[in-house]
Backbone as a printed PyTorch tensor [residue, N CA C, xyz], in Angstrom:
tensor([[[-21.5670,   0.3680,   1.5660],
         [-21.0690,  -0.7870,   1.8970],
         [-20.2520,  -0.5130,   2.9510]],

        [[-20.5730,  -1.3850,   4.0910],
         [-19.6230,  -1.2670,   5.0930],
         [-18.4900,  -0.7390,   5.3040]],

        [[-17.7590,  -0.6230,   6.0360],
         [-16.1350,  -0.6970,   5.6990],
         [-15.8120,  -0.9750,   7.2590]],

        [[-14.6140,  -1.1330,   7.2570],
         [-13.3820,  -1.7750,   8.3470],
         [-12.2010,  -1.1230,   8.3790]],

        [[-12.3450,  -0.6860,   9.4520],
         [-10.4230,  -0.6530,   9.9160],
         [-10.1410,  -1.6890,  10.8290]],

        [[ -8.7520,  -2.1220,  10.0790],
         [ -8.0240,  -2.6180,  11.0410],
         [ -6.8040,  -1.6630,  11.4190]],

        [[ -6.3600,  -2.6480,  12.8480],
         [ -5.8970,  -2.8620,  14.1050],
         [ -4.8870,  -3.4620,  14.3980]],

        [[ -3.0960,  -3.4350,  14.0440],
         [ -2.6340,  -4.8570,  14.7780],
         [ -3.6190,  -4.8670,  16.5150]],

        [[ -2.7730,  -6.1840,  16.3010],
         [ -4.0010,  -7.0970,  17.0820],
         [ -2.9070,  -7.2020,  18.4710]],

        [[ -3.5060,  -7.0120,  19.6760],
         [ -2.2050,  -7.3490,  20.7070],
         [ -2.1670,  -8.6650,  21.4450]],

        [[ -1.2300,  -8.4810,  21.8400],
         [ -0.7110, -10.4590,  22.2120],
         [ -2.1570, -10.2810,  23.5120]],

        [[ -2.7260,  -9.2690,  24.1810],
         [ -3.7680, -10.0430,  24.6590],
         [ -5.0500, -10.7300,  23.6920]],

        [[ -5.1540, -10.0790,  22.5670],
         [ -6.2380, -10.3000,  21.6930],
         [ -5.8970, -11.4610,  21.4960]],

        [[ -4.9850, -11.9420,  20.3500],
         [ -4.0870, -13.1830,  20.1550],
         [ -4.4150, -14.2460,  21.0900]],

        [[ -4.2170, -13.7900,  22.6470],
         [ -4.1130, -15.4240,  23.3640],
         [ -6.1750, -15.6050,  23.3050]],

        [[ -6.6410, -14.5370,  23.6730],
         [ -8.2710, -14.9680,  23.6890],
         [ -8.8780, -15.3870,  22.0650]],

        [[ -7.8590, -14.9730,  21.2950],
         [ -8.5300, -15.0960,  19.9730],
         [ -7.6470, -17.0780,  19.4150]],

        [[ -6.8680, -17.0850,  20.3270],
         [ -6.1020, -18.3860,  19.3730],
         [ -7.0870, -20.0600,  19.9960]],

        [[ -7.9850, -19.3820,  22.1230],
         [ -8.5790, -20.0180,  22.3180],
         [ -9.6100, -20.3950,  21.9010]],

        [[-10.8160, -19.1220,  21.4090],
         [-12.2230, -19.4970,  20.4250],
         [-11.5080, -20.1470,  19.3610]],

        [[-10.4450, -19.6070,  18.1930],
         [-10.3100, -20.1460,  16.9530],
         [-10.1200, -21.6780,  16.9460]],

        [[ -9.0170, -22.4110,  18.3080],
         [ -9.0500, -23.5840,  18.1500],
         [ -9.8540, -24.6050,  18.2340]],

        [[-10.9580, -24.0290,  19.6000],
         [-11.8730, -24.6740,  19.8160],
         [-13.3230, -24.1810,  18.3820]],

        [[-13.0580, -23.1470,  18.0240],
         [-14.2310, -23.3030,  15.7310],
         [-13.8240, -23.5920,  15.3110]],

        [[-11.7530, -24.2180,  15.2730],
         [-11.5900, -25.4330,  14.1720],
         [-11.7200, -27.0120,  14.4650]],

        [[-11.6480, -27.1800,  15.5010],
         [-12.3940, -28.9520,  15.9670],
         [-13.7790, -28.8810,  15.7450]],

        [[-14.5000, -28.0390,  16.0870],
         [-15.7950, -27.5370,  15.8910],
         [-16.3080, -28.2420,  14.1170]],

        [[-15.8160, -27.4930,  12.8830],
         [-15.5580, -27.8990,  12.2870],
         [-15.7290, -29.1810,  11.3850]],

        [[-14.3730, -29.6010,  11.5080],
         [-14.3510, -30.8950,  11.7650],
         [-14.9250, -31.8480,  12.2980]],

        [[-15.7880, -31.6360,  13.0700],
         [-16.5380, -32.1550,  14.0150],
         [-17.8520, -32.1010,  13.1260]],

        [[-18.5840, -30.9660,  13.0320],
         [-19.9890, -31.1150,  12.3180],
         [-19.6990, -31.3730,  11.0030]],

        [[-18.3920, -30.9630,  10.2720],
         [-18.6180, -31.8380,   8.1690],
         [-18.1620, -33.0210,   8.8200]],

        [[-18.5600, -33.6470,  10.1270],
         [-18.1440, -35.2280,   9.7290],
         [-16.6960, -36.1360,   9.5300]],

        [[-15.4870, -35.2040,   9.1540],
         [-14.1890, -35.3310,   9.1180],
         [-13.9720, -36.3140,  10.6740]],

        [[-14.4370, -35.7250,  11.9930],
         [-13.8960, -36.6810,  12.8770],
         [-14.5780, -36.4600,  13.9610]],

        [[-14.4010, -37.6070,  14.5000],
         [-15.4520, -36.9620,  16.0530],
         [-14.0730, -36.2680,  17.2650]],

        [[-15.0800, -35.8490,  17.6560],
         [-14.7710, -35.0190,  19.0200],
         [-13.2700, -34.4840,  19.7810]],

        [[-13.5160, -35.7780,  20.2050],
         [-11.9930, -36.1680,  20.4830],
         [-10.5770, -36.0210,  19.5040]],

        [[-11.0010, -36.3000,  18.6280],
         [ -9.9210, -36.0930,  17.8290],
         [ -9.8220, -35.0240,  16.8730]],

        [[-11.2820, -34.9970,  16.6700],
         [-11.3850, -33.1810,  16.1940],
         [-10.6050, -32.0180,  16.5620]],

        [[-10.4820, -32.2470,  18.3050],
         [ -9.8940, -31.4030,  19.2880],
         [ -8.5090, -31.6620,  19.3890]],

        [[ -7.5790, -32.4880,  19.4220],
         [ -6.2920, -33.2140,  18.6250],
         [ -6.0560, -32.1600,  17.6520]],

        [[ -6.4870, -32.5370,  16.9560],
         [ -6.4280, -32.5220,  15.5460],
         [ -5.7930, -30.8220,  15.1700]],

        [[ -7.1680, -30.3320,  15.9360],
         [ -6.7670, -28.6730,  15.8220],
         [ -5.8760, -27.8520,  16.9550]],

        [[ -5.9420, -28.9420,  17.7080],
         [ -4.3990, -28.4430,  19.0530],
         [ -3.2710, -28.5860,  18.4490]],

        [[ -3.1300, -29.7160,  17.4590],
         [ -1.6070, -30.0630,  17.0230],
         [ -1.6710, -29.2270,  15.5580]],

        [[ -2.7860, -28.5210,  14.7250],
         [ -2.2930, -27.8570,  13.7100],
         [ -2.1970, -26.2050,  14.1610]],

        [[ -2.6820, -26.5500,  15.2360],
         [ -2.6460, -24.4730,  15.6130],
         [ -1.1900, -24.3820,  15.7090]],

        [[ -0.4270, -25.7020,  16.4730],
         [  0.7270, -25.4690,  17.4300],
         [  2.0400, -25.5610,  15.9760]],

        [[  1.3270, -26.5950,  15.1000],
         [  2.5730, -26.7260,  13.6200],
         [  2.3060, -25.6270,  12.9650]],

        [[  1.5960, -25.1080,  12.8060],
         [  1.2780, -23.4830,  11.9450],
         [  1.7340, -22.7130,  12.7700]],

        [[  1.5000, -21.9890,  13.9320],
         [  2.1150, -20.9920,  14.6720],
         [  2.7740, -21.5660,  16.2400]],

        [[  4.3870, -22.4230,  15.4730],
         [  5.2040, -23.1970,  16.5390],
         [  5.0540, -22.2430,  17.9990]],

        [[  5.2930, -20.2730,  17.0610],
         [  5.8010, -19.3930,  18.1460],
         [  4.5100, -18.6480,  18.9460]],

        [[  3.5340, -18.8330,  18.5950],
         [  2.1270, -18.1040,  19.1210],
         [  2.2430, -17.1860,  18.1140]],

        [[  1.9230, -15.9390,  18.9110],
         [  1.7870, -14.2260,  18.4420],
         [  2.7920, -13.9270,  17.5880]],

        [[  4.2220, -14.7570,  18.1240],
         [  5.4420, -13.7210,  17.2470],
         [  6.1480, -15.0210,  16.3080]],

        [[  5.3760, -16.1320,  15.6240],
         [  5.7500, -17.0040,  14.1170],
         [  6.0780, -16.0550,  13.5840]],

        [[  7.3120, -16.1620,  13.0420],
         [  7.2620, -14.9460,  11.5100],
         [  6.3960, -15.5340,  10.6890]],

        [[  6.1790, -14.2790,   9.8240],
         [  5.5500, -14.9220,   8.5340],
         [  3.8480, -14.8390,   8.9490]],

        [[  3.3580, -14.5800,   9.9610],
         [  2.1240, -14.3450,  10.7870],
         [  1.6700, -12.7600,  10.9930]],

        [[  0.6150, -12.3740,  10.2480],
         [  0.2550, -11.3650,  11.4720],
         [ -0.8990, -10.7580,  11.4350]],

        [[ -1.1830, -10.7510,  12.4320],
         [ -2.9420, -10.5470,  13.1690],
         [ -3.4560,  -8.6460,  13.3470]],

        [[ -4.5190,  -8.7980,  12.7360],
         [ -5.0340,  -7.6900,  13.3320],
         [ -6.7440,  -7.7870,  14.1630]],

        [[ -7.0270,  -7.1150,  14.7110],
         [ -8.9460,  -6.5690,  14.7800],
         [ -9.0950,  -6.1200,  13.6820]],

        [[-10.2410,  -6.2190,  13.1700],
         [-11.6130,  -5.7240,  12.8100],
         [-12.4220,  -4.5260,  13.5320]],

        [[-12.5020,  -3.6340,  13.2430],
         [-13.3240,  -2.7230,  13.8050],
         [-14.0880,  -1.2620,  12.8310]],

        [[-15.5060,  -1.6490,  12.9800],
         [-16.5700,  -1.2000,  11.8370],
         [-16.6300,   0.4500,  12.1020]],

        [[-15.3170,   0.7650,  10.6750],
         [-14.9640,   2.3020,  10.7550],
         [-16.1100,   3.1100,  10.6790]],

        [[-17.4300,   3.0620,  11.1030],
         [-18.0370,   4.0540,  11.0430],
         [-18.9000,   4.5050,  12.5560]],

        [[-17.9010,   2.8120,  13.5830],
         [-18.7140,   3.3850,  14.7720],
         [-17.2150,   3.2860,  15.6730]],

        [[-17.4420,   2.7340,  17.2360],
         [-17.1110,   2.6400,  18.2980],
         [-17.8050,   1.4330,  18.8390]],

        [[-18.1890,   0.7630,  18.5470],
         [-19.0980,  -0.8610,  18.7550],
         [-17.8780,  -2.0630,  19.4980]],

        [[-17.0300,  -1.9520,  19.2580],
         [-15.7300,  -2.7560,  19.1550],
         [-15.4740,  -3.2530,  18.0580]],

        [[-15.1240,  -4.4440,  18.9030],
         [-14.5710,  -5.3640,  17.5020],
         [-15.8660,  -6.7080,  16.6680]],

        [[-15.4200,  -6.2870,  14.9380],
         [-16.5980,  -7.2550,  14.7750],
         [-15.8480,  -8.4120,  13.8320]],

        [[-14.8610,  -8.3650,  13.7550],
         [-13.7300,  -9.7160,  13.3360],
         [-12.0300,  -9.4110,  14.0290]],

        [[-11.9930, -10.1920,  12.5710],
         [ -9.8300, -10.5680,  12.6890],
         [ -9.5330, -10.5810,  12.0690]],

        [[ -8.2480, -10.2210,  11.3940],
         [ -7.5020, -10.7920,  10.6410],
         [ -6.3580, -11.5810,  10.5620]],

        [[ -6.2820, -12.5850,  10.5150],
         [ -4.9020, -13.5420,   9.7360],
         [ -3.8130, -13.8000,   8.5500]],

        [[ -3.1580, -13.3690,   8.4730],
         [ -2.1560, -13.2840,   7.3500],
         [ -1.0480, -14.5090,   7.5650]],

        [[ -0.6010, -15.0940,   6.2720],
         [  0.1630, -15.4870,   6.3760],
         [  1.5580, -15.4950,   5.2580]],

        [[  2.6980, -14.8610,   5.4210],
         [  2.5900, -13.8180,   4.1880],
         [  4.3590, -14.9720,   3.4830]],

        [[  4.1600, -15.3610,   2.6390],
         [  5.2890, -16.2970,   2.0230],
         [  5.5820, -15.7510,   0.4670]],

        [[  6.6670, -15.3230,   0.3120],
         [  7.5050, -15.7990,  -0.4730],
         [  6.9030, -16.7760,  -1.6240]],

        [[  6.7630, -16.6940,  -3.4500],
         [  6.5960, -17.8590,  -4.1380],
         [  7.2750, -17.0460,  -5.2780]],

        [[  7.5870, -18.0330,  -6.6190],
         [  8.1670, -17.2110,  -7.4580],
         [  7.3120, -16.4290,  -8.4090]],

        [[  5.9770, -16.1400,  -8.4350],
         [  5.5260, -14.8210,  -8.4290],
         [  5.4470, -13.8300,  -7.6880]],

        [[  6.2140, -13.5470,  -6.4570],
         [  6.3270, -12.9270,  -5.4600],
         [  5.6730, -13.2320,  -4.0880]],

        [[  5.4280, -12.1670,  -3.4190],
         [  4.9720, -12.3340,  -1.9810],
         [  2.9640, -12.9150,  -1.9660]],

        [[  2.8150, -14.1220,  -0.7560],
         [  1.4670, -14.2280,  -1.7920],
         [  1.1550, -13.9920,  -0.1250]],

        [[ -0.3440, -14.2060,   0.2980],
         [ -0.9330, -14.1160,   1.2630],
         [ -1.5970, -15.1070,   1.6310]],

        [[ -1.9250, -15.8500,   2.7300],
         [ -3.4520, -16.8070,   3.2380],
         [ -4.2660, -16.0940,   4.0490]],

        [[ -5.2860, -16.0080,   4.4690],
         [ -5.6700, -15.0040,   5.3910],
         [ -7.4860, -15.2880,   5.2560]],

        [[ -8.6290, -14.4200,   6.1680],
         [-10.4450, -15.0880,   6.5030],
         [-10.9470, -13.7230,   6.7340]],

        [[-16.5250, -11.9410,   7.5270],
         [-17.6370, -11.3850,   5.7560],
         [-16.6740, -10.1630,   5.5370]],

        [[-17.2720,  -9.9180,   4.0670],
         [-16.7390,  -9.2750,   2.8850],
         [-15.6970,  -8.2650,   3.0750]],

        [[-15.7780,  -7.3090,   4.3130],
         [-15.6020,  -5.8480,   4.4740],
         [-14.1970,  -6.1210,   5.0670]],

        [[-14.0770,  -7.4990,   5.5080],
         [-12.5690,  -7.5960,   6.1770],
         [-11.8660,  -8.4550,   5.2980]],

        [[-12.4170,  -8.7220,   4.4820],
         [-11.5380,  -9.1460,   3.1850],
         [-11.1560,  -8.1200,   2.1430]],

        [[-11.6150,  -7.4130,   1.9750],
         [-11.7420,  -6.0280,   1.2980],
         [-10.6480,  -5.4170,   1.6800]],

        [[-10.2040,  -5.3530,   3.3360],
         [ -9.5470,  -5.0100,   4.0080],
         [ -8.4290,  -5.4980,   4.1340]],

        [[ -7.9970,  -6.7540,   4.2420],
         [ -7.3610,  -7.6330,   3.7660],
         [ -6.5930,  -7.4580,   2.5340]],

        [[ -7.3980,  -7.4300,   1.5170],
         [ -6.9220,  -7.0620,   0.2480],
         [ -6.3340,  -5.8870,   0.3000]],

        [[ -6.5170,  -5.0390,   0.4590],
         [ -6.3420,  -3.5040,   0.9210],
         [ -4.2410,  -3.1980,   1.6930]],

        [[ -4.6420,  -4.5690,   2.5230],
         [ -3.5450,  -4.3180,   3.3780],
         [ -2.0870,  -5.4570,   2.1080]],

        [[ -3.1350,  -6.2110,   1.8480],
         [ -2.0700,  -7.6300,   0.6660],
         [ -1.7110,  -6.7820,   0.4460]],

        [[ -2.3920,  -5.6530,  -0.7740],
         [ -1.8410,  -4.6560,  -2.1200],
         [ -0.7670,  -4.1780,  -1.0190]],

        [[ -0.6430,  -3.2830,   0.0500],
         [  0.2050,  -2.3150,   0.1080],
         [  1.4490,  -2.8970,   0.7320]],

        [[  2.1880,  -4.4620,   1.1180],
         [  2.6520,  -4.5170,   1.4150],
         [  2.8810,  -5.9060,  -0.0200]],

        [[  3.1760,  -5.6580,  -1.1100],
         [  3.1640,  -6.0770,  -2.0420],
         [  2.4550,  -7.7170,  -2.4600]],

        [[  2.0170,  -7.6200,  -2.0560],
         [  1.6130,  -9.1660,  -1.7600],
         [  1.2010,  -9.3950,  -3.2150]],

        [[  0.5460, -10.1340,  -4.5250],
         [  0.0880, -10.7340,  -5.7650],
         [ -0.9460, -11.3420,  -5.5930]],

        [[ -0.9310, -12.6060,  -4.6100],
         [ -2.0330, -13.6660,  -5.2600],
         [ -2.9730, -13.9870,  -3.3760]],

        [[ -4.1440, -14.1820,  -2.9770],
         [ -4.2860, -14.4930,  -1.9210],
         [ -4.9830, -15.5090,  -2.3080]],

        [[ -4.4790, -16.7490,  -0.7550],
         [ -5.5800, -17.7450,  -0.8570],
         [ -5.8810, -18.4590,   0.7900]],

        [[ -6.5350, -18.8490,   0.3530],
         [ -7.9320, -19.7570,   1.6710],
         [ -7.8340, -20.7130,   1.8670]],

        [[ -9.2090, -21.4010,   3.1130],
         [ -9.1010, -22.4870,   3.0850],
         [-10.2980, -22.6510,   3.6880]],

        [[-11.8210, -22.8950,   3.3760],
         [-12.9680, -22.9870,   3.4310],
         [-13.3540, -24.6170,   3.8760]],

        [[-13.8010, -24.3620,   5.0780],
         [-14.4880, -26.0960,   4.8940],
         [-15.7680, -26.7840,   4.0590]],

        [[-15.9350, -27.0850,   3.9110],
         [-17.0360, -27.9340,   3.1170],
         [-18.5270, -27.3140,   3.3330]],

        [[-18.3390, -28.0480,   4.3860],
         [-19.9170, -27.1860,   4.7750],
         [-20.2740, -25.7470,   4.7810]],

        [[-19.5260, -25.7290,   4.8480],
         [-19.1680, -23.8550,   5.0460],
         [-20.3160, -22.9600,   3.3110]],

        [[-21.2540, -23.3440,   2.7290],
         [-21.5080, -23.2140,   1.4890],
         [-21.6220, -21.4250,   2.0990]],

        [[-21.6040, -20.7200,   3.3720],
         [-22.0690, -19.3030,   2.7800],
         [-20.8650, -18.5010,   2.7160]],

        [[-19.3870, -19.1660,   3.6220],
         [-18.2610, -18.6030,   2.8750],
         [-18.3970, -19.0220,   1.6710]],

        [[-18.0710, -19.9700,   0.7340],
         [-18.0320, -19.9710,   0.0570],
         [-18.5120, -19.4240,  -1.0430]],

        [[-19.6570, -19.0560,  -0.6590],
         [-20.3630, -17.9280,  -1.8620],
         [-19.7880, -16.9550,  -1.7110]],

        [[-19.4380, -16.2150,  -0.7570],
         [-18.9600, -15.1880,  -0.5170],
         [-17.4840, -14.6790,  -0.9810]],

        [[-16.4500, -15.9140,  -1.1610],
         [-15.7110, -15.9670,  -1.8970],
         [-15.4170, -16.1340,  -3.1470]],

        [[-16.5180, -16.6670,  -3.6980],
         [-16.5130, -16.4380,  -5.3950],
         [-17.1820, -15.8690,  -5.7630]],

        [[-17.9510, -14.2550,  -4.4800],
         [-18.5450, -13.8890,  -5.1590],
         [-17.4220, -13.0400,  -4.8730]],

        [[-16.8140, -12.9840,  -4.6010],
         [-15.2530, -11.7610,  -4.1980],
         [-14.3410, -12.1600,  -5.6070]],

        [[-14.4590, -13.5040,  -6.3350],
         [-13.0860, -13.1580,  -7.0450],
         [-12.3410, -14.2220,  -6.6000]],

        [[-12.8750, -15.0850,  -5.9310],
         [-11.8670, -16.1990,  -5.7140],
         [-12.5210, -17.5050,  -6.5050]],

        [[-11.0380, -18.1350,  -6.7170],
         [-11.8300, -19.1940,  -7.4480],
         [-11.0960, -20.9540,  -7.3260]],

        [[-11.5220, -21.9560,  -7.4930],
         [-11.6150, -23.5240,  -6.5090],
         [-10.2870, -23.8300,  -7.0860]],

        [[ -8.9420, -23.8620,  -6.2270],
         [ -7.7450, -24.3850,  -6.6070],
         [ -7.5700, -26.0640,  -6.5730]],

        [[ -8.3610, -26.4150,  -5.9660],
         [ -8.3190, -28.2790,  -5.3860],
         [ -9.3430, -28.0490,  -4.2930]],

        [[ -9.7560, -29.3730,  -4.4510],
         [-11.4620, -29.7140,  -3.8490],
         [-10.9110, -30.8630,  -2.8070]],

        [[-11.2790, -31.1680,  -1.7530],
         [-10.5910, -32.2110,  -0.9570],
         [-12.2110, -32.9890,  -0.6870]],

        [[-12.1050, -34.5710,  -0.4890],
         [-13.6810, -34.8990,  -0.4210],
         [-13.3530, -36.0720,   0.2580]],

        [[-15.1590, -36.5630,   0.9640],
         [-14.6240, -37.8440,   1.9080],
         [-15.9000, -38.4460,   1.9110]],

        [[-16.0190, -39.3890,   2.4130],
         [-17.4070, -40.3200,   2.4440],
         [-17.7110, -41.1640,   3.4930]],

        [[-18.0570, -41.1140,   4.0650],
         [-18.6380, -41.8850,   5.4910],
         [-18.7410, -43.0680,   5.8400]],

        [[-17.9100, -44.0800,   6.0830],
         [-18.2990, -45.7240,   5.0810],
         [-19.1430, -46.3700,   6.5600]],

        [[-20.2180, -45.9540,   7.1090],
         [-20.7730, -46.2780,   8.3480],
         [-21.5880, -47.6750,   8.3200]]])
């Protein structure tokens, strides 16, 4: 199995990630049929501003860059965790398989007792991966376009 190593993300890495992430998030809204392009871009920018009001320095949010543990070929992905206390203990929400395994390890070391995530309905590959890794569906949001 492939393994990764996680290194804390630098502010410059975060700034580059943020631009790409907002664009990808907007594309997901558009591609899923949930929103037209202009509204998708506006929604993505608004959601990121709400979730990360202080950007890289937003309390409770941690960012890592993932690297192939066997090589020096550069970054292979990133990990963003939001840590929050719940009645069960500290939980994390975050994002391939190797990164998820590394995320689970990081969470255990931080005392996190559960991990939640969001996946768009059209992203069947991610859904299958998460199910294989033991994640369970806790809710479903559905819509129908009336053209």
